[in-house]
Short mmCIF file of C-alpha atoms in Angstrom, two decimals:
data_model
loop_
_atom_site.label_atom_id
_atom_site.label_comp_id
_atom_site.label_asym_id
_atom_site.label_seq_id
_atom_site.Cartn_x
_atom_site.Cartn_y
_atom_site.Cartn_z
CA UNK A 1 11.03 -27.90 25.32
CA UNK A 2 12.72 -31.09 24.05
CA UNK A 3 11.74 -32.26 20.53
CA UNK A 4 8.95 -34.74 20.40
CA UNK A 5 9.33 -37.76 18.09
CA UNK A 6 5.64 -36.92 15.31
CA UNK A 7 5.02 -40.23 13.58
CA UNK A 8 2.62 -40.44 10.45
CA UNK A 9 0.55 -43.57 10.76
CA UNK A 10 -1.40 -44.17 7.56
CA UNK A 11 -3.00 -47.55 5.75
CA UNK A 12 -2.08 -47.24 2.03
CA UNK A 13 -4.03 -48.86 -0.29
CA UNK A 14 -7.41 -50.43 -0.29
CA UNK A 15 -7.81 -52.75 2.58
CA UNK A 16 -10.25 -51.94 5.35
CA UNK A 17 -8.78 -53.18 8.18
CA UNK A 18 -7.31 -50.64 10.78
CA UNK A 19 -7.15 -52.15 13.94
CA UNK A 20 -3.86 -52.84 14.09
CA UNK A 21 -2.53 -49.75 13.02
CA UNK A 22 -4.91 -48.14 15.76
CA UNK A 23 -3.03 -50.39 18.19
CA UNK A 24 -0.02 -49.13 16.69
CA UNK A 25 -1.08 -45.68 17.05
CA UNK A 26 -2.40 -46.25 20.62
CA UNK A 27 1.50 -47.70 22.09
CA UNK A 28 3.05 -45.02 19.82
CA UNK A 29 0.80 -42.33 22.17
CA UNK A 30 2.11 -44.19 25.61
CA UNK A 31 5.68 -44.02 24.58
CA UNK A 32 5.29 -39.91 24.43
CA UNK A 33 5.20 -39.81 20.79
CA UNK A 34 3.02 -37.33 18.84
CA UNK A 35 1.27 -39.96 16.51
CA UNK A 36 -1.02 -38.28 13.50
CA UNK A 37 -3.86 -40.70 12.18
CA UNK A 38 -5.19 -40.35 8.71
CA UNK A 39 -7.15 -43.28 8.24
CA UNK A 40 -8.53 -45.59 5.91
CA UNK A 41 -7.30 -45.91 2.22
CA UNK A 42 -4.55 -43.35 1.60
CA UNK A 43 -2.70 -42.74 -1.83
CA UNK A 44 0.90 -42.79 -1.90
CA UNK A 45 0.58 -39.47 -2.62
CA UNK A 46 -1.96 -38.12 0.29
CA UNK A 47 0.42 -40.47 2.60
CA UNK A 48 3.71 -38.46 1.74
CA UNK A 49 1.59 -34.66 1.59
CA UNK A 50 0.61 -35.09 4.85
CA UNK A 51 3.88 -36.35 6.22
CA UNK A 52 5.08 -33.61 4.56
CA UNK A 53 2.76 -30.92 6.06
CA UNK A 54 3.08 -32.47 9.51
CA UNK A 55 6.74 -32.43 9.21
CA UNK A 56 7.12 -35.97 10.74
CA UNK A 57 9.72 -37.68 11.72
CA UNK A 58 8.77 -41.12 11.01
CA UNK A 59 6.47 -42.45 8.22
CA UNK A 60 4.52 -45.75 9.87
CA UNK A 61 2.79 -47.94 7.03
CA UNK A 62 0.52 -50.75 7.66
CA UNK A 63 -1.09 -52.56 4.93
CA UNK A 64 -2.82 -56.27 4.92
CA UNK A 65 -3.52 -56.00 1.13
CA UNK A 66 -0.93 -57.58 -0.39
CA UNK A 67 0.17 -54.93 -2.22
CA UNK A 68 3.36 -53.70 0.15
CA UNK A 69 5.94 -54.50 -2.93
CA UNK A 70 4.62 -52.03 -4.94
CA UNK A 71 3.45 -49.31 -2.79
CA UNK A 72 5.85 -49.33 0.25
CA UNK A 73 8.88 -48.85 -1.93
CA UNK A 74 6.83 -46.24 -3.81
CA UNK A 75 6.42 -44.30 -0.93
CA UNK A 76 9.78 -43.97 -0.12
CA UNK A 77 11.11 -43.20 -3.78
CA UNK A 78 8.30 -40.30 -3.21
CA UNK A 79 9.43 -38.90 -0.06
CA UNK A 80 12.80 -38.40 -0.97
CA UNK A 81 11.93 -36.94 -4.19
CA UNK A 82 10.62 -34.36 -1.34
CA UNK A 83 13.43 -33.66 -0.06
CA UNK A 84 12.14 -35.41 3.11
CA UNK A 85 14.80 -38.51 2.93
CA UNK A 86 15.72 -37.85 6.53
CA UNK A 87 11.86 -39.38 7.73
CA UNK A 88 12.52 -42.94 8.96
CA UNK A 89 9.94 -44.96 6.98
CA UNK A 90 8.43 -48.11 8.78
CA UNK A 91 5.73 -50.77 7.83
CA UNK A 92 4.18 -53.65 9.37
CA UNK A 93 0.91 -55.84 8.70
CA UNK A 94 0.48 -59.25 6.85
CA UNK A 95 4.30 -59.30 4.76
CA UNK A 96 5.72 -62.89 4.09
CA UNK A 97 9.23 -62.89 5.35
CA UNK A 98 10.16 -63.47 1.46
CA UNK A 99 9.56 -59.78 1.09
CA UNK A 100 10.92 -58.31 3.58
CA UNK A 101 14.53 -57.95 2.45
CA UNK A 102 13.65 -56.93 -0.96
CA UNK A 103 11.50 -54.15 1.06
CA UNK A 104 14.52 -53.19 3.04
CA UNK A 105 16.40 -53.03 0.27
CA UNK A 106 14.08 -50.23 -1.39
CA UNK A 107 14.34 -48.02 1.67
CA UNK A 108 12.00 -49.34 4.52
CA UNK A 109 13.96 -49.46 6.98
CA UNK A 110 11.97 -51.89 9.41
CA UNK A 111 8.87 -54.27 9.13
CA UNK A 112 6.99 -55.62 11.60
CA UNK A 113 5.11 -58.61 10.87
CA UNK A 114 1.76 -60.16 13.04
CA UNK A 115 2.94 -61.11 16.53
CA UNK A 116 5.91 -57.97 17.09
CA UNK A 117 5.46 -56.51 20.18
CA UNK A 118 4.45 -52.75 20.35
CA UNK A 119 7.77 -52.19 22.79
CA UNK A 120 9.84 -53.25 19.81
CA UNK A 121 8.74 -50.96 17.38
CA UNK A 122 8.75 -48.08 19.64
CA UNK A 123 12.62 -48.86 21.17
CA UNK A 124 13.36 -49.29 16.96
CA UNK A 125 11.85 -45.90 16.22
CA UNK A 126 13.54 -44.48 19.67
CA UNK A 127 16.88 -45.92 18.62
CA UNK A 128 16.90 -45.26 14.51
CA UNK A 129 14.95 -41.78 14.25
CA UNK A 130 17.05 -38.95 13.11
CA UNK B 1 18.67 -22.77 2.53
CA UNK B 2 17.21 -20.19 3.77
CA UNK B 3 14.19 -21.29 5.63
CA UNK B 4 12.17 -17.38 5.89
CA UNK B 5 12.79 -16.71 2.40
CA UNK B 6 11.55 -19.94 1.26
CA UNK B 7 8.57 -19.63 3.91
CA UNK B 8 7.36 -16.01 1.98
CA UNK B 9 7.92 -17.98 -1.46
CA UNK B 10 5.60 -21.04 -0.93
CA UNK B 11 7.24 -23.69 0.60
CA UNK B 12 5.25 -26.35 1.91
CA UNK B 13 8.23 -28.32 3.53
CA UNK B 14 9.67 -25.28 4.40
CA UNK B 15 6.33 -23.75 6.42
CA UNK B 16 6.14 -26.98 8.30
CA UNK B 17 9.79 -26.83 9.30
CA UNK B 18 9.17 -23.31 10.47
CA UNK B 19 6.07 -24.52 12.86
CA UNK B 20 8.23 -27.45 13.89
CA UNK B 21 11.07 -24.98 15.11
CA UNK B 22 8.39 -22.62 16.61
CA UNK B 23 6.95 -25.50 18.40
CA UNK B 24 9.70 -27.21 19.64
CA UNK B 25 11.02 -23.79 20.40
CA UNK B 26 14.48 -24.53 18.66
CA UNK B 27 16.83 -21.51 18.74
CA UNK B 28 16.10 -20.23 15.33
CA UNK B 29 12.72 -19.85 16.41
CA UNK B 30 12.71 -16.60 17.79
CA UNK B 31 14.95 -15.25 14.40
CA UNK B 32 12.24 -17.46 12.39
CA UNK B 33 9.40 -14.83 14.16
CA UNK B 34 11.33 -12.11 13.88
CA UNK B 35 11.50 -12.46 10.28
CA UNK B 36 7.93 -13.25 9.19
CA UNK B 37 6.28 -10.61 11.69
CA UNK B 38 6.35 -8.19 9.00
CA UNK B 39 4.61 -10.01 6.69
CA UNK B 40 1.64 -11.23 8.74
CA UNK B 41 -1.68 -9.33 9.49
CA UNK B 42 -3.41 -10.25 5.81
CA UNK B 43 -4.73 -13.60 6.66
CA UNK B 44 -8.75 -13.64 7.76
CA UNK B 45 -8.22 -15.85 11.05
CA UNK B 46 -11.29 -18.02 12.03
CA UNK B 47 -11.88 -20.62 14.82
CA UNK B 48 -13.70 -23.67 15.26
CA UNK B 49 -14.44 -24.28 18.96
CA UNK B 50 -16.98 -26.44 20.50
CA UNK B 51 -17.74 -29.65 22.35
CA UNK B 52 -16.21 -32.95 21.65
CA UNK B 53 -17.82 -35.12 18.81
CA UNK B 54 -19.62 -31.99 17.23
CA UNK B 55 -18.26 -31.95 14.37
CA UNK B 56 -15.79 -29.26 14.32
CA UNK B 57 -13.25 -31.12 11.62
CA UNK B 58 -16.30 -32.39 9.37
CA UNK B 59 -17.19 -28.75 9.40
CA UNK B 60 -13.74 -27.66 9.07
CA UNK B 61 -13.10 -29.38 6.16
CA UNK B 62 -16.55 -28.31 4.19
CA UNK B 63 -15.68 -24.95 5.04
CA UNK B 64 -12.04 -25.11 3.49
CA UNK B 65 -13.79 -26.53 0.09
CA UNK B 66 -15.84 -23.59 -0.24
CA UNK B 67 -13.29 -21.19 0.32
CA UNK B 68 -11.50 -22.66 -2.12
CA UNK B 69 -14.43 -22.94 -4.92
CA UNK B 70 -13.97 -19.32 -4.22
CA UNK B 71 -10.32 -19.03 -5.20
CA UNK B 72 -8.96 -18.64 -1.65
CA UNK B 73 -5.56 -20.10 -0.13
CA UNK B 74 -7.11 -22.08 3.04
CA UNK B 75 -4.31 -22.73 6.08
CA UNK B 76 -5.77 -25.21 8.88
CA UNK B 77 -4.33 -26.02 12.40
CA UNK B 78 -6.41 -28.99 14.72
CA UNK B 79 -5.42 -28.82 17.66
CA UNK B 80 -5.91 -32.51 19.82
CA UNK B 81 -4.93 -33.52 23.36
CA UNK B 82 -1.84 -34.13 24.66
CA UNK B 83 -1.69 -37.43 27.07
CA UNK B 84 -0.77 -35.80 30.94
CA UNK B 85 0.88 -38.86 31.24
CA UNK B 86 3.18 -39.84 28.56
CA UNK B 87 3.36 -36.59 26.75
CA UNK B 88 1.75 -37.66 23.67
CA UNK B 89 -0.63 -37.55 21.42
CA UNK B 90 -3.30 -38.78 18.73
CA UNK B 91 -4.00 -36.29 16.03
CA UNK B 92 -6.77 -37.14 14.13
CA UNK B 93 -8.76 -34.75 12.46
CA UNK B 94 -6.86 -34.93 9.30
CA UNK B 95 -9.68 -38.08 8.79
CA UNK B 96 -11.89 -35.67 8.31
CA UNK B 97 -9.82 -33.87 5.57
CA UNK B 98 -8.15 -36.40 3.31
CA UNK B 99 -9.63 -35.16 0.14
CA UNK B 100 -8.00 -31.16 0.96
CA UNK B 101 -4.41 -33.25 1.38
CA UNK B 102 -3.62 -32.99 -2.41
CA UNK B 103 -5.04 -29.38 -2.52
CA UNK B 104 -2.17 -27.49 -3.41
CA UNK B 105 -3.48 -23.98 -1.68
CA UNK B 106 -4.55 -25.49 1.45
CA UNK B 107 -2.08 -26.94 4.17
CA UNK B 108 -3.30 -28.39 6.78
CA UNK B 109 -1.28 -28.89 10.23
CA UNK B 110 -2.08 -31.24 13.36
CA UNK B 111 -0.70 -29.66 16.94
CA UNK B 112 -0.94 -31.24 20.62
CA UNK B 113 -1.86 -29.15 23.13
CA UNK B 114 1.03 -30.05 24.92
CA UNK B 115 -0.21 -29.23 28.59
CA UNK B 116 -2.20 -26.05 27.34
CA UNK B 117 -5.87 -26.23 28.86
CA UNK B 118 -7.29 -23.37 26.70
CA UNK B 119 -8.22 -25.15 24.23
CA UNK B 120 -5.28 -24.46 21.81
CA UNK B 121 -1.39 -25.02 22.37
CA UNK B 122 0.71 -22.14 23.25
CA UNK B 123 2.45 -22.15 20.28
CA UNK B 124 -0.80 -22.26 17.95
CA UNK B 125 -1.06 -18.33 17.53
CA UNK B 126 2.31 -18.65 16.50
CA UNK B 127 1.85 -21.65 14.03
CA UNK B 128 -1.51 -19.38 12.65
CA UNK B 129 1.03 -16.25 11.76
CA UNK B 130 3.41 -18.56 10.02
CA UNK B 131 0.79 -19.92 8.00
CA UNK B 132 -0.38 -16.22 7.24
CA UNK B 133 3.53 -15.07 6.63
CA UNK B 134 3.50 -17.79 3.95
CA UNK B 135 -0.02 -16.09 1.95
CA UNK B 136 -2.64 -18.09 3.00
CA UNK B 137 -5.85 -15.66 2.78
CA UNK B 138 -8.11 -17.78 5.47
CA UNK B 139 -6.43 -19.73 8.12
CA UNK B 140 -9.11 -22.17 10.41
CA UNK B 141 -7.93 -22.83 13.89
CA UNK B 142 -10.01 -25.31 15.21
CA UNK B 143 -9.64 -26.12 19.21
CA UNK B 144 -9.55 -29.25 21.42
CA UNK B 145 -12.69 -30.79 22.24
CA UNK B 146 -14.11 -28.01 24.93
CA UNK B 147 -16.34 -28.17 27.28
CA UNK B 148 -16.96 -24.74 29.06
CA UNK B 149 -13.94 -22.10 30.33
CA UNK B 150 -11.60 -23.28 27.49
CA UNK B 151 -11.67 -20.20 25.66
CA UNK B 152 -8.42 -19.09 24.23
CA UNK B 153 -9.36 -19.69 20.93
CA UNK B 154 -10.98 -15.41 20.72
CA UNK B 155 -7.39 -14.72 21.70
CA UNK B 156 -5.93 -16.11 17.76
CA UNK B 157 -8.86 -15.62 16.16
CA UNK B 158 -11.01 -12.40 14.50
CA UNK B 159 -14.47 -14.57 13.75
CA UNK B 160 -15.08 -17.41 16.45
CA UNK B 161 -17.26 -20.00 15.26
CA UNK B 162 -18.94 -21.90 18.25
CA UNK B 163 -19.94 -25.24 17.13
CA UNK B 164 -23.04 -27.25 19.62
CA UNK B 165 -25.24 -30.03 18.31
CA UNK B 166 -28.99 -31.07 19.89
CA UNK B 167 -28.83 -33.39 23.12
CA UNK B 168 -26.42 -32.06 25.26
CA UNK B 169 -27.19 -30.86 28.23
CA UNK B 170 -30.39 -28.87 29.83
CA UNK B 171 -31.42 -25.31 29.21
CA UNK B 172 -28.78 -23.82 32.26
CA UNK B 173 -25.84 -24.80 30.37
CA UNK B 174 -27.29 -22.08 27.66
CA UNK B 175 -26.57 -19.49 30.77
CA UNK B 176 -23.20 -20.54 31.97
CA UNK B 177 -20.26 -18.10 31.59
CA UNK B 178 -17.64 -19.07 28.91
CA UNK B 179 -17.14 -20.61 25.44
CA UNK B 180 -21.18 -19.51 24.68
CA UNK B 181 -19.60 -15.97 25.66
CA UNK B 182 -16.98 -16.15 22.92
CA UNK B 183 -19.54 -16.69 19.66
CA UNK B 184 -19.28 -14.53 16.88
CA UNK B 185 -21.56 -17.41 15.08
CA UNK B 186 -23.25 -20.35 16.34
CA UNK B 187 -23.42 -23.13 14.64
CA UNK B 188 -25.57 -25.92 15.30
CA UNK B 189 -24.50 -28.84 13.68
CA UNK B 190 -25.91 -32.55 13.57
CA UNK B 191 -29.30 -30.24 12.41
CA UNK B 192 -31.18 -33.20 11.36
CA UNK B 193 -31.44 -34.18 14.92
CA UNK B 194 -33.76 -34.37 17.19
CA UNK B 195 -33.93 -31.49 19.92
CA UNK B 196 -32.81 -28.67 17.30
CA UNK B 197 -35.18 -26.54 17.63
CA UNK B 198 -35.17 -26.20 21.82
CA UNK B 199 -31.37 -25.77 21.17
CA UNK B 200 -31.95 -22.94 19.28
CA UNK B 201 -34.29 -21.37 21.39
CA UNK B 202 -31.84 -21.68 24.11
CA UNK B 203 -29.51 -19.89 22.37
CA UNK B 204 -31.47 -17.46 21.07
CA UNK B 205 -32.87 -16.82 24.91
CA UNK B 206 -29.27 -16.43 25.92
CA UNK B 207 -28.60 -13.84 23.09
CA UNK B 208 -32.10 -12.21 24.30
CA UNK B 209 -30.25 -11.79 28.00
CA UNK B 210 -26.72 -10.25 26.51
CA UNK B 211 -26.66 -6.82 26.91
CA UNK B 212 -23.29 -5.88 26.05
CA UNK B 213 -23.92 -6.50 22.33
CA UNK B 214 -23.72 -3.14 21.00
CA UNK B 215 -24.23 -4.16 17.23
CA UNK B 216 -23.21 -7.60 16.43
CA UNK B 217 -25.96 -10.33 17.83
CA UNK B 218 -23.84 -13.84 16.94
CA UNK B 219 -26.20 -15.40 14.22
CA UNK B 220 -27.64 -19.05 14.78
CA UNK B 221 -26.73 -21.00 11.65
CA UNK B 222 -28.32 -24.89 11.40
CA UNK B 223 -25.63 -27.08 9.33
CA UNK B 224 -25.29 -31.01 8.43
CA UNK B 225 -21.84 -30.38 7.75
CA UNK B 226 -21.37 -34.30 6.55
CA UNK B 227 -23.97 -33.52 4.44
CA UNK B 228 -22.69 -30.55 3.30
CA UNK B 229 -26.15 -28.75 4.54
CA UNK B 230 -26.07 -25.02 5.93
CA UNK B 231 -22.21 -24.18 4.86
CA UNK B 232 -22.73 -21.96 2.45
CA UNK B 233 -25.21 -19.55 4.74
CA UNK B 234 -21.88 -20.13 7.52
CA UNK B 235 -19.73 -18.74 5.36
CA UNK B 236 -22.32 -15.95 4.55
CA UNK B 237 -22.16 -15.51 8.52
CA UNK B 238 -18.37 -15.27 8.57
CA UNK B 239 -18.42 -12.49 5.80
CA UNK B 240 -21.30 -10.57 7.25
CA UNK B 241 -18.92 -10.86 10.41
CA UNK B 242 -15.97 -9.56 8.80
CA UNK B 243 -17.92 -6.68 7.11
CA UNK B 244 -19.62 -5.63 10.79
CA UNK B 245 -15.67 -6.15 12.35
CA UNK B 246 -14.41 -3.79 9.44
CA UNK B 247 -17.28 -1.18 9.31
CA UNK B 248 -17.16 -0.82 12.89
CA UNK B 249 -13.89 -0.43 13.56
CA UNK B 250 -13.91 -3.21 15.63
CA UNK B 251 -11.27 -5.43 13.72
CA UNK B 252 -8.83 -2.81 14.61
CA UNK B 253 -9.65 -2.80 18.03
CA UNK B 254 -9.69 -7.00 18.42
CA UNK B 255 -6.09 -6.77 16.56
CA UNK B 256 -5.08 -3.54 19.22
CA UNK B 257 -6.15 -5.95 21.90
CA UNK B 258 -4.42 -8.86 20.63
CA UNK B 259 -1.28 -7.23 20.21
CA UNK B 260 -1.47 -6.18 23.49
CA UNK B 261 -2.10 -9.17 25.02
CA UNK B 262 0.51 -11.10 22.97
CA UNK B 263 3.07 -8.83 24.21
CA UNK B 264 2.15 -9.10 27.53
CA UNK B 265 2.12 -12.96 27.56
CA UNK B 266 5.76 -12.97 25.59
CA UNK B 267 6.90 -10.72 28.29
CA UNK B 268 5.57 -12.78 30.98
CA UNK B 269 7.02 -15.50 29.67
CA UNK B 270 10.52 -14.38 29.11
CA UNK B 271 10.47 -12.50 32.63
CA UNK B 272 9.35 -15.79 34.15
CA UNK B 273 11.69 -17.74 32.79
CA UNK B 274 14.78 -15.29 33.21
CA UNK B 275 13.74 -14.82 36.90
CA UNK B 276 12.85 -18.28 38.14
CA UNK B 277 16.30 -19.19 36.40
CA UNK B 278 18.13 -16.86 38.47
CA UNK B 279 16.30 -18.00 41.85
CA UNK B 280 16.15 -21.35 41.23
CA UNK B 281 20.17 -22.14 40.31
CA UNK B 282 23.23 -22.16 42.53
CA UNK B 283 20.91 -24.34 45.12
CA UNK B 284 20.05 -22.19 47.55
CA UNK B 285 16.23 -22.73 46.48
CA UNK B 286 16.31 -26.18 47.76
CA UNK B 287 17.25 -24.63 51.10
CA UNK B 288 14.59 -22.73 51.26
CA UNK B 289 11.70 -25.52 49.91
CA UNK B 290 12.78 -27.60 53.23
CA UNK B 291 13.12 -24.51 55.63
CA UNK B 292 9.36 -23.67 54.33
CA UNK B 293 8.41 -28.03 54.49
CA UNK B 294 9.61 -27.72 58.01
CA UNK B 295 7.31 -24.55 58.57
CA UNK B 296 10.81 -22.81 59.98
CA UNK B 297 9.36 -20.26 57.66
CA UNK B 298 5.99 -19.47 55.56
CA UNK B 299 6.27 -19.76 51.46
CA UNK B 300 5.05 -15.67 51.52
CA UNK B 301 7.28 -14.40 53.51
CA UNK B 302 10.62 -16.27 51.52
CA UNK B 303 8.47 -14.97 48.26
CA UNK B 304 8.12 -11.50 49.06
CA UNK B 305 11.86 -11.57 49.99
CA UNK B 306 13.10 -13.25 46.81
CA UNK B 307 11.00 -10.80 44.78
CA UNK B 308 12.98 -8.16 47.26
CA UNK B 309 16.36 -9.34 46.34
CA UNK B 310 15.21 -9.85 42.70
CA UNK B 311 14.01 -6.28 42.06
CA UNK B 312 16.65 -4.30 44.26
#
């Protein structure tokens, strides 16, 4: 059996809004990938267990909050302290385009902003997972 | 590193790598199995089956916290469709679990079923011996959504929980062959619902008509599990279960059987796939497919005949 791409897709942080990662989750699914949901307000911490335990290949964040600078780059710091620095980590929602480079910079290694079409971030994770 | 020793000591990232590999079916996996056989057989193994949107992860996960108030290591695979289509999946019953993510004695992992239609994935047994390799004392398997012949769940399991909540269904379904055949325990969750107690009746009707239970009727326990209602009595169920499986003799006989049966299925698989490699290269298959499309001959007869050739 060929290896199937897993994707984590979870909502750090405190915002209640998870309709775009569902749509996320949703193309993920058509594009044969195995895509676990956790839902609603996840720690950095619960975020990076369960990618962990699932043994995912890609981390997907999305977050409307605000709060991406601090806990994106969080995230990543954690997941390597894992040992898992080999999981492509992705993230997407309301980021100004001011942020994005200083997110790259700490480790994410794409974000999609409002308005990116699902194709795109499935051909990125197709093209850049390990 | 050295990824069965570090399995048997308590690696988290470690036991998922090992499913992964099992799963996937990478080449260490059968050297992975190998390995860890000897150390499985401790774990209690329990599944969760039942209809969709009964609450089998809600459950799950109320379970798991009790077993742990009790000191015990808790392993947990969900197993969730996998899309005929594209091949994959949505795994979501970790919702349900979020606040056992941070447990440090439980690990939870989410499978597809990958174009199983038991009920389970075909590596899922597998992924439940792992988990039991690496000292967890009660693993949960809990199944796909199910409706009535997906049953493979009794085949990993030595207490099957059947899960059914009020509304579904007339009093015939109660009388159908399959997953109401596989209870150990019912559970009837969603118990502050309307229709409860004709569900239970039903049931217990069902149970009146059985007769090949010798001495183990399945117990009807009533649970809100998002209430947290009725779990402890379930768990008094499951121990009740495993003392009757014990005093009986009949957990040896369930594991004798399910040896047995593994065998046979590992055999059938490696025989089919060692055979229909040998017929099916060097292209003298596709030959035969059009001979039999243009009815020049009958698929039996060119069977019986490869079989022939095969075995001589």
């Amino acid at each position: 059996m060929e290896k199937r791409i897993r994707v984590l897709v979870a909502k750090p942080g405190l915002d209640g809004h998870d309709r775009g990662a569902k749509v996320v989750a949703r193309a993920l699914r058509d594009a044969g990938f195995e895509v676990i949901y956790t839902g609603l307000r996840q720690t950095p911490e619960q975020i990076v267990e369960a990618a962990l335990q699932e043994d995912v290949n890609v981390v997907a964040l999305s977050l409307l909050s605000g709060a991406h600078n601090h806990l994106f780059p969080r995230i990543v710091a954690m997941c390597k302290e894992k040992g898992m620095s080999d999981v492509l980590i992705v993230g997407g929602g309301v980021i100004p385009d001011a942020d994005i480079a200083g997110l790259k910079a700490a480790g994410v290694s794409a974000v999609f902003t409002p308005g990116t079409p699902t194709g795109s971030i499935v051909e990125f994770i197709k093209t850049n997972v390990k | 590193m050295n990824i069965v020793e570090d399995v048997l000591a308590g690696s988290k990232r470690a036991l998922a790598r090992a499913i992964t590999a099992v799963e996937n079916e990478y080449d260490e996996a059968a050297e992975i199995m190998q390995k860890l056989y000897p150390h499985t057989g401790k774990a209690h193994v329990i599944g969760i089956t039942g209809p969709p949107g009964a609450g089998k992860s809600t459950l799950t996960d109320k379970l798991a916290k009790e077993y742990r108030l009790q000191g015990k290591t808790v392993g947990i695979i969900a197993v969730d469709p996998t899309s005929p289509f594209s091949g994959g999946a949505i795994l979501g019953d970790r919702i349900r679990m979020n606040e056992l993510t941070l447990d440090e004695g439980v690990f939870i992992r989410s499978m597809g079923t990958r174009g199983s239609l038991g009920g389970l994935s075909r590596k899922t047994a597998e992924a439940a011996k792992i988990m039991d390799a690496a000292g967890k004392d009660v693993i949960f398997i809990e199944t796909v959504g199910v409706g009535q012949s997906e049953v493979d769940v009794i085949k990993a399991t030595d207490t099957t929980i059947v899960v059914l909540v009020p509304g579904l269904g007339d009093d015939i379904q109660a009388i159908k062959a399959g997953i109401l055949e596989i209870a150990d325990i019912f559970a009837i969750n969603k118990a502050d619902r309307d229709g409860v107690e004709r569900l239970n009746n039903e049931i217990e009707m069902m149970l009146e008509l059985n007769q090949n239970m010798v001495d183990w009727r399945p117990p009807v326990q009533r649970t809100v599990a998002s209430k947290g209602e009725g779990i402890a009595e379930l768990i008094g169920a499951v121990k009740d279960h495993i003392t009757h499986l014990q005093q009986s003799g009949q957990l040896a006989v369930r594991r004798t059987e399910r040896t047995k049966n593994e065998l046979l299925a590992l055999l059938d698989e490696q025989i089919g796939r060692h055979v229909l490699r040998q017929i099916t290269t060097g292209g003298n298959f596709d030959k035969l497919v059009t001979s039999v499309e243009k009815r020049e001959q009958d698929p039996y007869t060119v069977v019986a005949e490869l079989l022939r050739q095969m075995l001589r």
